[in-house]
Amino acid sequence: MSSTKASLRLAEAIDSSGKLTRKGADKLVETIDEFAKIAGSSGCAELMAFATSAVRDAKNSDDVLARVRAETGVALKVLSGVDESRLTFLAVRRWYGWSAGRILNLDIGGGSLEITNGADEEPDVAVSLQLGAGRLTRDWLPEDPPGKRRVAVLRDWLDAELVAPAKQLIKVGKPDLAVGTSKTFRSLARLTGAAPSSAGLRVRRPLTSSGLRQLIAFISRMTAADRAELEGVSADRSQQLVAGALVAEASMRALSLDTLEICPWALREGLILRKLDTDMNGGPRATWLPGPAVDDRPVPGGGPAGPMETVSS
């Protein structure tokens, strides 16, 4: 089994009409073909290939998926936003264990924000909102560096968008542990003083709301090229770092969180864990492991920013 996560920068991959660009589709095909060949030459018996928001939300996703299969031989499966949040929660639960109690997890991707709250391996509430760092950079912060007024307006809009989801998430129970996953959260924590990756996986890496506010004031005045020079920030991530920081800040504010613990496991590990559970145990635990196709229509409770699902444990 092989698992490698490749990011497709949403701000460049999706055009103004909501379609995956030719450049984006070419990059997707090239990347999948490369990984498939590496897996084959390594003697990998099974390849797990999944796509998230950039492909999921593209208006031409069916055509792109067909092209991927025709040119690479890989049947790329598309995760729904809610399944993405549930799989990430599974990884977080396994990392921290049962002694962590009720966990609230936030994950910022390029196209969506996933938030979950639960006391078991499956969350009581799983939320997927179209508030990803790449999407917001494309729609709200096209200037480099972003204008001060645009940052302020985006802050206010994010606060309004998160009111209803936050109420639903907190309603099921106050968390014992608040967690952040994804490269965006890792970068933000590093920039606010958390230990570097070289310190090891098990080092505690907190992200505080006060540190985040100070960081936003600093990086929002910088160009993407300057942000790419900061430790822990890649060139690919530097363009959407401000939007990602604003989403993190707004989410923590909406959920009344002063500190997040950064978890090294996220969606990739959740997929692997669910696959291992399925192969070892079979049965009901595998019922929502994604299949070839997905219906990501908003579920009851969804709003303009995306679907929300209340999960029966």
PDB file of C-alpha atoms in Angstrom:
ATOM      1  CA  MET A   1       0.000   0.000   0.000  1.00  0.00           C
ATOM      2  CA  SER A   2       1.386   3.415  -0.885  1.00  0.00           C
ATOM      3  CA  SER A   3       0.331   6.846   0.369  1.00  0.00           C
ATOM      4  CA  THR A   4       1.822  10.141  -0.768  1.00  0.00           C
ATOM      5  CA  LYS A   5       0.071  13.468  -0.468  1.00  0.00           C
ATOM      6  CA  ALA A   6       0.476  16.021  -3.237  1.00  0.00           C
ATOM      7  CA  SER A   7      -1.080  19.459  -3.089  1.00  0.00           C
ATOM      8  CA  LEU A   8      -2.702  21.198  -6.025  1.00  0.00           C
ATOM      9  CA  ARG A   9      -2.710  24.938  -5.352  1.00  0.00           C
ATOM     10  CA  LEU A  10      -6.345  25.955  -5.627  1.00  0.00           C
ATOM     11  CA  ALA A  11      -5.678  29.588  -6.425  1.00  0.00           C
ATOM     12  CA  GLU A  12      -3.987  28.509  -9.677  1.00  0.00           C
ATOM     13  CA  ALA A  13      -5.851  25.270 -10.390  1.00  0.00           C
ATOM     14  CA  ILE A  14      -9.409  26.655 -10.606  1.00  0.00           C
ATOM     15  CA  ASP A  15     -10.339  29.366 -13.100  1.00  0.00           C
ATOM     16  CA  SER A  16     -12.959  32.120 -12.731  1.00  0.00           C
ATOM     17  CA  SER A  17     -15.688  29.834 -14.086  1.00  0.00           C
ATOM     18  CA  GLY A  18     -15.050  27.183 -11.456  1.00  0.00           C
ATOM     19  CA  LYS A  19     -13.299  24.717 -13.757  1.00  0.00           C
ATOM     20  CA  LEU A  20      -9.984  22.987 -13.198  1.00  0.00           C
ATOM     21  CA  THR A  21      -7.544  24.735 -15.538  1.00  0.00           C
ATOM     22  CA  ARG A  22      -5.586  22.942 -18.239  1.00  0.00           C
ATOM     23  CA  LYS A  23      -2.419  23.648 -16.259  1.00  0.00           C
ATOM     24  CA  GLY A  24      -4.008  22.246 -13.120  1.00  0.00           C
ATOM     25  CA  ALA A  25      -5.258  19.134 -14.907  1.00  0.00           C
ATOM     26  CA  ASP A  26      -1.859  18.582 -16.525  1.00  0.00           C
ATOM     27  CA  LYS A  27      -0.151  18.828 -13.142  1.00  0.00           C
ATOM     28  CA  LEU A  28      -2.645  16.397 -11.627  1.00  0.00           C
ATOM     29  CA  VAL A  29      -2.115  13.823 -14.380  1.00  0.00           C
ATOM     30  CA  GLU A  30       1.661  14.238 -14.229  1.00  0.00           C
ATOM     31  CA  THR A  31       1.758  13.812 -10.438  1.00  0.00           C
ATOM     32  CA  ILE A  32      -0.510  10.763 -10.341  1.00  0.00           C
ATOM     33  CA  ASP A  33       1.397   9.124 -13.187  1.00  0.00           C
ATOM     34  CA  GLU A  34       4.702   9.726 -11.355  1.00  0.00           C
ATOM     35  CA  PHE A  35       3.431   8.292  -8.069  1.00  0.00           C
ATOM     36  CA  ALA A  36       1.822   5.304  -9.795  1.00  0.00           C
ATOM     37  CA  LYS A  37       5.118   4.451 -11.486  1.00  0.00           C
ATOM     38  CA  ILE A  38       7.024   4.800  -8.209  1.00  0.00           C
ATOM     39  CA  ALA A  39       4.506   2.524  -6.498  1.00  0.00           C
ATOM     40  CA  GLY A  40       4.793  -0.034  -9.298  1.00  0.00           C
ATOM     41  CA  SER A  41       8.574  -0.053  -9.356  1.00  0.00           C
ATOM     42  CA  SER A  42       8.621  -0.413  -5.555  1.00  0.00           C
ATOM     43  CA  GLY A  43       6.491  -3.541  -5.666  1.00  0.00           C
ATOM     44  CA  CYS A  44       3.476  -1.858  -4.103  1.00  0.00           C
ATOM     45  CA  ALA A  45       0.495  -4.209  -4.106  1.00  0.00           C
ATOM     46  CA  GLU A  46      -2.194  -1.557  -3.734  1.00  0.00           C
ATOM     47  CA  LEU A  47      -2.383   2.148  -4.527  1.00  0.00           C
ATOM     48  CA  MET A  48      -4.804   4.450  -2.680  1.00  0.00           C
ATOM     49  CA  ALA A  49      -5.509   7.518  -4.813  1.00  0.00           C
ATOM     50  CA  PHE A  50      -7.871  10.185  -3.463  1.00  0.00           C
ATOM     51  CA  ALA A  51      -8.679  13.775  -4.368  1.00  0.00           C
ATOM     52  CA  THR A  52     -10.111  16.505  -2.158  1.00  0.00           C
ATOM     53  CA  SER A  53     -11.570  19.985  -2.661  1.00  0.00           C
ATOM     54  CA  ALA A  54      -9.803  21.199  -5.816  1.00  0.00           C
ATOM     55  CA  VAL A  55     -11.113  18.256  -7.843  1.00  0.00           C
ATOM     56  CA  ARG A  56     -14.307  17.817  -5.823  1.00  0.00           C
ATOM     57  CA  ASP A  57     -15.514  21.374  -6.454  1.00  0.00           C
ATOM     58  CA  ALA A  58     -14.392  21.736 -10.068  1.00  0.00           C
ATOM     59  CA  LYS A  59     -17.268  21.963 -12.554  1.00  0.00           C
ATOM     60  CA  ASN A  60     -15.337  19.783 -14.999  1.00  0.00           C
ATOM     61  CA  SER A  61     -14.297  17.169 -12.424  1.00  0.00           C
ATOM     62  CA  ASP A  62     -15.875  14.257 -14.337  1.00  0.00           C
ATOM     63  CA  ASP A  63     -13.847  15.084 -17.443  1.00  0.00           C
ATOM     64  CA  VAL A  64     -10.657  15.479 -15.431  1.00  0.00           C
ATOM     65  CA  LEU A  65     -11.190  12.180 -13.589  1.00  0.00           C
ATOM     66  CA  ALA A  66     -11.794  10.410 -16.895  1.00  0.00           C
ATOM     67  CA  ARG A  67      -8.579  11.886 -18.306  1.00  0.00           C
ATOM     68  CA  VAL A  68      -6.600  10.788 -15.234  1.00  0.00           C
ATOM     69  CA  ARG A  69      -7.820   7.237 -15.621  1.00  0.00           C
ATOM     70  CA  ALA A  70      -7.211   7.157 -19.377  1.00  0.00           C
ATOM     71  CA  GLU A  71      -3.663   8.537 -19.171  1.00  0.00           C
ATOM     72  CA  THR A  72      -2.424   6.945 -15.936  1.00  0.00           C
ATOM     73  CA  GLY A  73      -4.608   3.883 -15.393  1.00  0.00           C
ATOM     74  CA  VAL A  74      -5.476   5.159 -11.901  1.00  0.00           C
ATOM     75  CA  ALA A  75      -9.125   5.475 -10.844  1.00  0.00           C
ATOM     76  CA  LEU A  76      -8.929   8.571  -8.664  1.00  0.00           C
ATOM     77  CA  LYS A  77     -11.580   8.603  -5.923  1.00  0.00           C
ATOM     78  CA  VAL A  78     -13.030  11.866  -4.657  1.00  0.00           C
ATOM     79  CA  LEU A  79     -13.570  12.410  -0.955  1.00  0.00           C
ATOM     80  CA  SER A  80     -16.578  14.391   0.188  1.00  0.00           C
ATOM     81  CA  GLY A  81     -15.817  17.238   2.555  1.00  0.00           C
ATOM     82  CA  VAL A  82     -17.586  15.532   5.440  1.00  0.00           C
ATOM     83  CA  ASP A  83     -15.716  12.239   4.933  1.00  0.00           C
ATOM     84  CA  GLU A  84     -12.495  14.226   4.756  1.00  0.00           C
ATOM     85  CA  SER A  85     -13.251  15.722   8.168  1.00  0.00           C
ATOM     86  CA  ARG A  86     -14.218  12.346   9.671  1.00  0.00           C
ATOM     87  CA  LEU A  87     -11.094  10.590   8.427  1.00  0.00           C
ATOM     88  CA  THR A  88      -8.900  13.378   9.776  1.00  0.00           C
ATOM     89  CA  PHE A  89     -10.659  13.100  13.130  1.00  0.00           C
ATOM     90  CA  LEU A  90      -9.932   9.368  13.212  1.00  0.00           C
ATOM     91  CA  ALA A  91      -6.214  10.087  12.777  1.00  0.00           C
ATOM     92  CA  VAL A  92      -6.255  12.684  15.544  1.00  0.00           C
ATOM     93  CA  ARG A  93      -8.079  10.342  17.922  1.00  0.00           C
ATOM     94  CA  ARG A  94      -5.596   7.537  17.293  1.00  0.00           C
ATOM     95  CA  TRP A  95      -2.662   9.908  17.841  1.00  0.00           C
ATOM     96  CA  TYR A  96      -3.855  11.292  21.183  1.00  0.00           C
ATOM     97  CA  GLY A  97      -5.725   8.217  22.416  1.00  0.00           C
ATOM     98  CA  TRP A  98      -8.804   7.828  24.598  1.00  0.00           C
ATOM     99  CA  SER A  99      -7.305   9.661  27.566  1.00  0.00           C
ATOM    100  CA  ALA A 100      -7.600  12.920  25.587  1.00  0.00           C
ATOM    101  CA  GLY A 101     -11.371  12.925  26.163  1.00  0.00           C
ATOM    102  CA  ARG A 102     -13.570  14.955  23.836  1.00  0.00           C
ATOM    103  CA  ILE A 103     -11.578  16.359  20.909  1.00  0.00           C
ATOM    104  CA  LEU A 104     -12.346  19.368  18.732  1.00  0.00           C
ATOM    105  CA  ASN A 105     -10.270  19.310  15.546  1.00  0.00           C
ATOM    106  CA  LEU A 106      -9.718  22.002  12.907  1.00  0.00           C
ATOM    107  CA  ASP A 107      -8.111  21.338   9.513  1.00  0.00           C
ATOM    108  CA  ILE A 108      -7.453  24.043   6.904  1.00  0.00           C
ATOM    109  CA  GLY A 109      -6.993  22.879   3.332  1.00  0.00           C
ATOM    110  CA  GLY A 110      -6.690  24.742   0.066  1.00  0.00           C
ATOM    111  CA  GLY A 111     -10.401  24.648  -0.710  1.00  0.00           C
ATOM    112  CA  SER A 112     -12.149  23.843   2.544  1.00  0.00           C
ATOM    113  CA  LEU A 113     -12.094  24.052   6.311  1.00  0.00           C
ATOM    114  CA  GLU A 114     -13.019  20.898   8.224  1.00  0.00           C
ATOM    115  CA  ILE A 115     -14.041  20.965  11.895  1.00  0.00           C
ATOM    116  CA  THR A 116     -15.080  17.998  14.015  1.00  0.00           C
ATOM    117  CA  ASN A 117     -16.092  17.452  17.624  1.00  0.00           C
ATOM    118  CA  GLY A 118     -16.416  14.066  19.287  1.00  0.00           C
ATOM    119  CA  ALA A 119     -15.610  11.793  22.196  1.00  0.00           C
ATOM    120  CA  ASP A 120     -15.276   8.575  20.157  1.00  0.00           C
ATOM    121  CA  GLU A 121     -13.402   7.545  16.992  1.00  0.00           C
ATOM    122  CA  GLU A 122     -16.193   9.018  14.899  1.00  0.00           C
ATOM    123  CA  PRO A 123     -17.155  12.625  15.621  1.00  0.00           C
ATOM    124  CA  ASP A 124     -20.562  13.706  16.890  1.00  0.00           C
ATOM    125  CA  VAL A 125     -20.474  16.622  14.448  1.00  0.00           C
ATOM    126  CA  ALA A 126     -18.445  16.833  11.226  1.00  0.00           C
ATOM    127  CA  VAL A 127     -18.365  20.114   9.311  1.00  0.00           C
ATOM    128  CA  SER A 128     -16.880  20.946   5.924  1.00  0.00           C
ATOM    129  CA  LEU A 129     -16.958  24.617   4.922  1.00  0.00           C
ATOM    130  CA  GLN A 130     -15.733  26.245   1.728  1.00  0.00           C
ATOM    131  CA  LEU A 131     -13.269  28.372   3.662  1.00  0.00           C
ATOM    132  CA  GLY A 132      -9.962  26.979   2.449  1.00  0.00           C
ATOM    133  CA  ALA A 133      -6.828  29.127   2.312  1.00  0.00           C
ATOM    134  CA  GLY A 134      -6.396  28.843  -1.459  1.00  0.00           C
ATOM    135  CA  ARG A 135     -10.062  29.568  -2.199  1.00  0.00           C
ATOM    136  CA  LEU A 136     -10.087  32.681   0.012  1.00  0.00           C
ATOM    137  CA  THR A 137      -6.807  33.925  -1.437  1.00  0.00           C
ATOM    138  CA  ARG A 138      -8.246  33.662  -4.943  1.00  0.00           C
ATOM    139  CA  ASP A 139     -11.618  35.227  -4.073  1.00  0.00           C
ATOM    140  CA  TRP A 140     -10.644  37.809  -1.455  1.00  0.00           C
ATOM    141  CA  LEU A 141      -6.919  38.584  -1.473  1.00  0.00           C
ATOM    142  CA  PRO A 142      -5.705  38.834  -5.090  1.00  0.00           C
ATOM    143  CA  GLU A 143      -3.256  41.654  -4.334  1.00  0.00           C
ATOM    144  CA  ASP A 144       0.288  40.983  -3.154  1.00  0.00           C
ATOM    145  CA  PRO A 145       0.616  42.003  -0.392  1.00  0.00           C
ATOM    146  CA  PRO A 146      -3.091  42.037   0.440  1.00  0.00           C
ATOM    147  CA  GLY A 147      -4.649  45.419   1.160  1.00  0.00           C
ATOM    148  CA  LYS A 148      -5.360  46.312   4.794  1.00  0.00           C
ATOM    149  CA  ARG A 149      -9.014  46.971   4.049  1.00  0.00           C
ATOM    150  CA  ARG A 150      -9.456  43.640   2.261  1.00  0.00           C
ATOM    151  CA  VAL A 151      -7.985  41.818   5.245  1.00  0.00           C
ATOM    152  CA  ALA A 152     -10.404  43.624   7.572  1.00  0.00           C
ATOM    153  CA  VAL A 153     -13.423  42.862   5.385  1.00  0.00           C
ATOM    154  CA  LEU A 154     -12.444  39.186   5.090  1.00  0.00           C
ATOM    155  CA  ARG A 155     -12.083  39.007   8.891  1.00  0.00           C
ATOM    156  CA  ASP A 156     -15.639  40.311   9.362  1.00  0.00           C
ATOM    157  CA  TRP A 157     -17.037  37.954   6.713  1.00  0.00           C
ATOM    158  CA  LEU A 158     -15.360  34.933   8.264  1.00  0.00           C
ATOM    159  CA  ASP A 159     -16.795  35.830  11.666  1.00  0.00           C
ATOM    160  CA  ALA A 160     -20.304  35.886  10.175  1.00  0.00           C
ATOM    161  CA  GLU A 161     -19.833  32.613   8.294  1.00  0.00           C
ATOM    162  CA  LEU A 162     -18.667  30.739  11.381  1.00  0.00           C
ATOM    163  CA  VAL A 163     -21.440  31.742  13.791  1.00  0.00           C
ATOM    164  CA  ALA A 164     -23.881  28.923  12.941  1.00  0.00           C
ATOM    165  CA  PRO A 165     -21.287  26.115  12.552  1.00  0.00           C
ATOM    166  CA  ALA A 166     -19.638  27.093  15.849  1.00  0.00           C
ATOM    167  CA  LYS A 167     -22.945  26.871  17.723  1.00  0.00           C
ATOM    168  CA  GLN A 168     -23.615  23.406  16.329  1.00  0.00           C
ATOM    169  CA  LEU A 169     -20.110  22.191  17.128  1.00  0.00           C
ATOM    170  CA  ILE A 170     -20.115  23.421  20.722  1.00  0.00           C
ATOM    171  CA  LYS A 171     -23.672  22.238  21.356  1.00  0.00           C
ATOM    172  CA  VAL A 172     -22.609  18.570  21.468  1.00  0.00           C
ATOM    173  CA  GLY A 173     -20.051  19.152  24.223  1.00  0.00           C
ATOM    174  CA  LYS A 174     -17.152  21.276  25.417  1.00  0.00           C
ATOM    175  CA  PRO A 175     -13.849  19.803  24.199  1.00  0.00           C
ATOM    176  CA  ASP A 176     -11.164  18.558  26.557  1.00  0.00           C
ATOM    177  CA  LEU A 177      -8.577  19.033  23.810  1.00  0.00           C
ATOM    178  CA  ALA A 178      -8.534  21.415  20.831  1.00  0.00           C
ATOM    179  CA  VAL A 179      -6.342  20.330  17.915  1.00  0.00           C
ATOM    180  CA  GLY A 180      -5.161  21.766  14.605  1.00  0.00           C
ATOM    181  CA  THR A 181      -4.061  19.642  11.648  1.00  0.00           C
ATOM    182  CA  SER A 182      -2.714  20.435   8.137  1.00  0.00           C
ATOM    183  CA  LYS A 183       0.377  22.122   6.760  1.00  0.00           C
ATOM    184  CA  THR A 184      -1.232  25.523   7.280  1.00  0.00           C
ATOM    185  CA  PHE A 185      -1.541  25.010  11.031  1.00  0.00           C
ATOM    186  CA  ARG A 186       1.955  23.550  11.243  1.00  0.00           C
ATOM    187  CA  SER A 187       3.400  26.586   9.450  1.00  0.00           C
ATOM    188  CA  LEU A 188       1.467  29.016  11.654  1.00  0.00           C
ATOM    189  CA  ALA A 189       2.609  27.262  14.816  1.00  0.00           C
ATOM    190  CA  ARG A 190       6.232  27.279  13.652  1.00  0.00           C
ATOM    191  CA  LEU A 191       6.048  31.006  12.847  1.00  0.00           C
ATOM    192  CA  THR A 192       4.706  31.740  16.321  1.00  0.00           C
ATOM    193  CA  GLY A 193       7.537  29.911  18.056  1.00  0.00           C
ATOM    194  CA  ALA A 194       6.693  26.199  18.039  1.00  0.00           C
ATOM    195  CA  ALA A 195       9.486  23.659  17.686  1.00  0.00           C
ATOM    196  CA  PRO A 196      10.758  22.834  14.166  1.00  0.00           C
ATOM    197  CA  SER A 197      10.067  19.467  12.533  1.00  0.00           C
ATOM    198  CA  SER A 198      13.636  18.412  13.314  1.00  0.00           C
ATOM    199  CA  ALA A 199      12.685  18.279  17.015  1.00  0.00           C
ATOM    200  CA  GLY A 200      10.593  15.177  16.337  1.00  0.00           C
ATOM    201  CA  LEU A 201       6.937  14.214  16.083  1.00  0.00           C
ATOM    202  CA  ARG A 202       6.245  13.951  19.804  1.00  0.00           C
ATOM    203  CA  VAL A 203       7.273  17.470  20.792  1.00  0.00           C
ATOM    204  CA  ARG A 204       4.322  19.598  21.888  1.00  0.00           C
ATOM    205  CA  ARG A 205       3.570  22.347  19.357  1.00  0.00           C
ATOM    206  CA  PRO A 206       0.939  24.830  20.553  1.00  0.00           C
ATOM    207  CA  LEU A 207      -0.637  27.650  18.553  1.00  0.00           C
ATOM    208  CA  THR A 208      -2.108  30.489  20.630  1.00  0.00           C
ATOM    209  CA  SER A 209      -4.699  33.019  19.547  1.00  0.00           C
ATOM    210  CA  SER A 210      -2.525  35.918  20.776  1.00  0.00           C
ATOM    211  CA  GLY A 211       0.470  34.656  18.825  1.00  0.00           C
ATOM    212  CA  LEU A 212      -1.691  34.243  15.739  1.00  0.00           C
ATOM    213  CA  ARG A 213      -2.965  37.832  15.921  1.00  0.00           C
ATOM    214  CA  GLN A 214       0.578  39.160  16.126  1.00  0.00           C
ATOM    215  CA  LEU A 215       1.659  36.967  13.227  1.00  0.00           C
ATOM    216  CA  ILE A 216      -1.181  38.184  10.993  1.00  0.00           C
ATOM    217  CA  ALA A 217      -0.207  41.806  11.610  1.00  0.00           C
ATOM    218  CA  PHE A 218       3.325  40.902  10.463  1.00  0.00           C
ATOM    219  CA  ILE A 219       2.757  38.645   7.444  1.00  0.00           C
ATOM    220  CA  SER A 220      -0.159  40.621   5.977  1.00  0.00           C
ATOM    221  CA  ARG A 221       2.279  43.437   5.153  1.00  0.00           C
ATOM    222  CA  MET A 222       4.699  41.102   3.358  1.00  0.00           C
ATOM    223  CA  THR A 223       4.755  39.927  -0.240  1.00  0.00           C
ATOM    224  CA  ALA A 224       4.402  36.217  -0.999  1.00  0.00           C
ATOM    225  CA  ALA A 225       8.081  36.120  -1.992  1.00  0.00           C
ATOM    226  CA  ASP A 226       9.103  37.560   1.372  1.00  0.00           C
ATOM    227  CA  ARG A 227       6.836  35.143   3.245  1.00  0.00           C
ATOM    228  CA  ALA A 228       8.484  32.247   1.391  1.00  0.00           C
ATOM    229  CA  GLU A 229      11.760  33.221   3.058  1.00  0.00           C
ATOM    230  CA  LEU A 230      10.311  32.600   6.529  1.00  0.00           C
ATOM    231  CA  GLU A 231      11.283  29.383   8.278  1.00  0.00           C
ATOM    232  CA  GLY A 232       8.664  26.683   7.833  1.00  0.00           C
ATOM    233  CA  VAL A 233       6.945  28.318   4.836  1.00  0.00           C
ATOM    234  CA  SER A 234       7.286  26.833   1.349  1.00  0.00           C
ATOM    235  CA  ALA A 235       6.963  28.853  -1.844  1.00  0.00           C
ATOM    236  CA  ASP A 236       3.763  26.959  -2.663  1.00  0.00           C
ATOM    237  CA  ARG A 237       2.197  27.884   0.690  1.00  0.00           C
ATOM    238  CA  SER A 238       3.422  31.462   0.965  1.00  0.00           C
ATOM    239  CA  GLN A 239       0.710  32.894  -1.305  1.00  0.00           C
ATOM    240  CA  GLN A 240      -2.148  31.552   0.791  1.00  0.00           C
ATOM    241  CA  LEU A 241      -0.573  31.916   4.233  1.00  0.00           C
ATOM    242  CA  VAL A 242      -2.398  35.151   5.129  1.00  0.00           C
ATOM    243  CA  ALA A 243      -5.801  33.713   4.253  1.00  0.00           C
ATOM    244  CA  GLY A 244      -4.969  30.535   6.149  1.00  0.00           C
ATOM    245  CA  ALA A 245      -3.995  32.548   9.214  1.00  0.00           C
ATOM    246  CA  LEU A 246      -7.229  34.541   9.038  1.00  0.00           C
ATOM    247  CA  VAL A 247      -9.301  31.345   8.847  1.00  0.00           C
ATOM    248  CA  ALA A 248      -7.420  29.899  11.819  1.00  0.00           C
ATOM    249  CA  GLU A 249      -7.908  33.097  13.824  1.00  0.00           C
ATOM    250  CA  ALA A 250     -11.626  33.347  13.012  1.00  0.00           C
ATOM    251  CA  SER A 251     -12.227  29.673  13.806  1.00  0.00           C
ATOM    252  CA  MET A 252     -10.497  29.909  17.163  1.00  0.00           C
ATOM    253  CA  ARG A 253     -12.421  33.061  17.977  1.00  0.00           C
ATOM    254  CA  ALA A 254     -15.769  31.540  16.996  1.00  0.00           C
ATOM    255  CA  LEU A 255     -15.100  28.443  19.094  1.00  0.00           C
ATOM    256  CA  SER A 256     -13.609  30.397  22.041  1.00  0.00           C
ATOM    257  CA  LEU A 257     -10.261  28.612  21.794  1.00  0.00           C
ATOM    258  CA  ASP A 258      -7.133  30.200  23.244  1.00  0.00           C
ATOM    259  CA  THR A 259      -4.757  27.381  22.233  1.00  0.00           C
ATOM    260  CA  LEU A 260      -4.586  24.575  19.694  1.00  0.00           C
ATOM    261  CA  GLU A 261      -2.284  21.575  19.882  1.00  0.00           C
ATOM    262  CA  ILE A 262      -0.783  20.748  16.479  1.00  0.00           C
ATOM    263  CA  CYS A 263      -1.174  17.070  15.561  1.00  0.00           C
ATOM    264  CA  PRO A 264       1.294  15.517  13.076  1.00  0.00           C
ATOM    265  CA  TRP A 265      -1.331  13.065  11.792  1.00  0.00           C
ATOM    266  CA  ALA A 266      -4.155  14.184   9.501  1.00  0.00           C
ATOM    267  CA  LEU A 267      -6.132  13.022   6.446  1.00  0.00           C
ATOM    268  CA  ARG A 268      -3.457  10.787   4.914  1.00  0.00           C
ATOM    269  CA  GLU A 269      -3.030   8.862   8.150  1.00  0.00           C
ATOM    270  CA  GLY A 270      -6.804   8.670   8.584  1.00  0.00           C
ATOM    271  CA  LEU A 271      -7.166   7.040   5.181  1.00  0.00           C
ATOM    272  CA  ILE A 272      -4.457   4.511   5.995  1.00  0.00           C
ATOM    273  CA  LEU A 273      -5.946   3.731   9.412  1.00  0.00           C
ATOM    274  CA  ARG A 274      -9.421   3.239   7.965  1.00  0.00           C
ATOM    275  CA  LYS A 275      -8.013   0.979   5.265  1.00  0.00           C
ATOM    276  CA  LEU A 276      -6.151  -1.102   7.857  1.00  0.00           C
ATOM    277  CA  ASP A 277      -9.301  -1.324   9.979  1.00  0.00           C
ATOM    278  CA  THR A 278     -11.266  -2.477   6.941  1.00  0.00           C
ATOM    279  CA  ASP A 279      -8.769  -5.130   5.915  1.00  0.00           C
ATOM    280  CA  MET A 280      -8.384  -6.466   9.438  1.00  0.00           C
ATOM    281  CA  ASN A 281     -11.969  -6.296  10.655  1.00  0.00           C
ATOM    282  CA  GLY A 282     -14.343  -5.693   7.736  1.00  0.00           C
ATOM    283  CA  GLY A 283     -17.968  -5.008   8.590  1.00  0.00           C
ATOM    284  CA  PRO A 284     -19.567  -1.739   9.688  1.00  0.00           C
ATOM    285  CA  ARG A 285     -16.288   0.108  10.294  1.00  0.00           C
ATOM    286  CA  ALA A 286     -15.770   0.212   6.534  1.00  0.00           C
ATOM    287  CA  THR A 287     -19.198   1.542   5.605  1.00  0.00           C
ATOM    288  CA  TRP A 288     -18.049   5.074   4.832  1.00  0.00           C
ATOM    289  CA  LEU A 289     -14.669   4.367   3.327  1.00  0.00           C
ATOM    290  CA  PRO A 290     -15.176   6.327   0.090  1.00  0.00           C
ATOM    291  CA  GLY A 291     -16.052   4.521  -3.115  1.00  0.00           C
ATOM    292  CA  PRO A 292     -15.537   5.526  -6.751  1.00  0.00           C
ATOM    293  CA  ALA A 293     -18.085   8.319  -6.659  1.00  0.00           C
ATOM    294  CA  VAL A 294     -19.349  10.777  -4.079  1.00  0.00           C
ATOM    295  CA  ASP A 295     -22.439  12.926  -3.588  1.00  0.00           C
ATOM    296  CA  ASP A 296     -21.363  16.101  -1.819  1.00  0.00           C
ATOM    297  CA  ARG A 297     -24.640  17.976  -1.817  1.00  0.00           C
ATOM    298  CA  PRO A 298     -25.225  20.065   1.329  1.00  0.00           C
ATOM    299  CA  VAL A 299     -26.816  18.100   4.146  1.00  0.00           C
ATOM    300  CA  PRO A 300     -29.306  19.480   6.692  1.00  0.00           C
ATOM    301  CA  GLY A 301     -27.626  22.213   8.671  1.00  0.00           C
ATOM    302  CA  GLY A 302     -25.420  23.319   5.773  1.00  0.00           C
ATOM    303  CA  GLY A 303     -25.049  26.980   4.948  1.00  0.00           C
ATOM    304  CA  PRO A 304     -23.427  29.126   2.246  1.00  0.00           C
ATOM    305  CA  ALA A 305     -19.968  27.961   3.250  1.00  0.00           C
ATOM    306  CA  GLY A 306     -20.677  24.255   2.930  1.00  0.00           C
ATOM    307  CA  PRO A 307     -22.211  21.130   4.476  1.00  0.00           C
ATOM    308  CA  MET A 308     -22.513  20.160   8.097  1.00  0.00           C
ATOM    309  CA  GLU A 309     -23.264  16.669   9.278  1.00  0.00           C
ATOM    310  CA  THR A 310     -24.361  15.459  12.691  1.00  0.00           C
ATOM    311  CA  VAL A 311     -23.058  11.905  13.086  1.00  0.00           C
ATOM    312  CA  SER A 312     -24.886   9.243  15.045  1.00  0.00           C
ATOM    313  CA  SER A 313     -22.404   7.323  17.194  1.00  0.00           C
TER     314      SER A 313
END
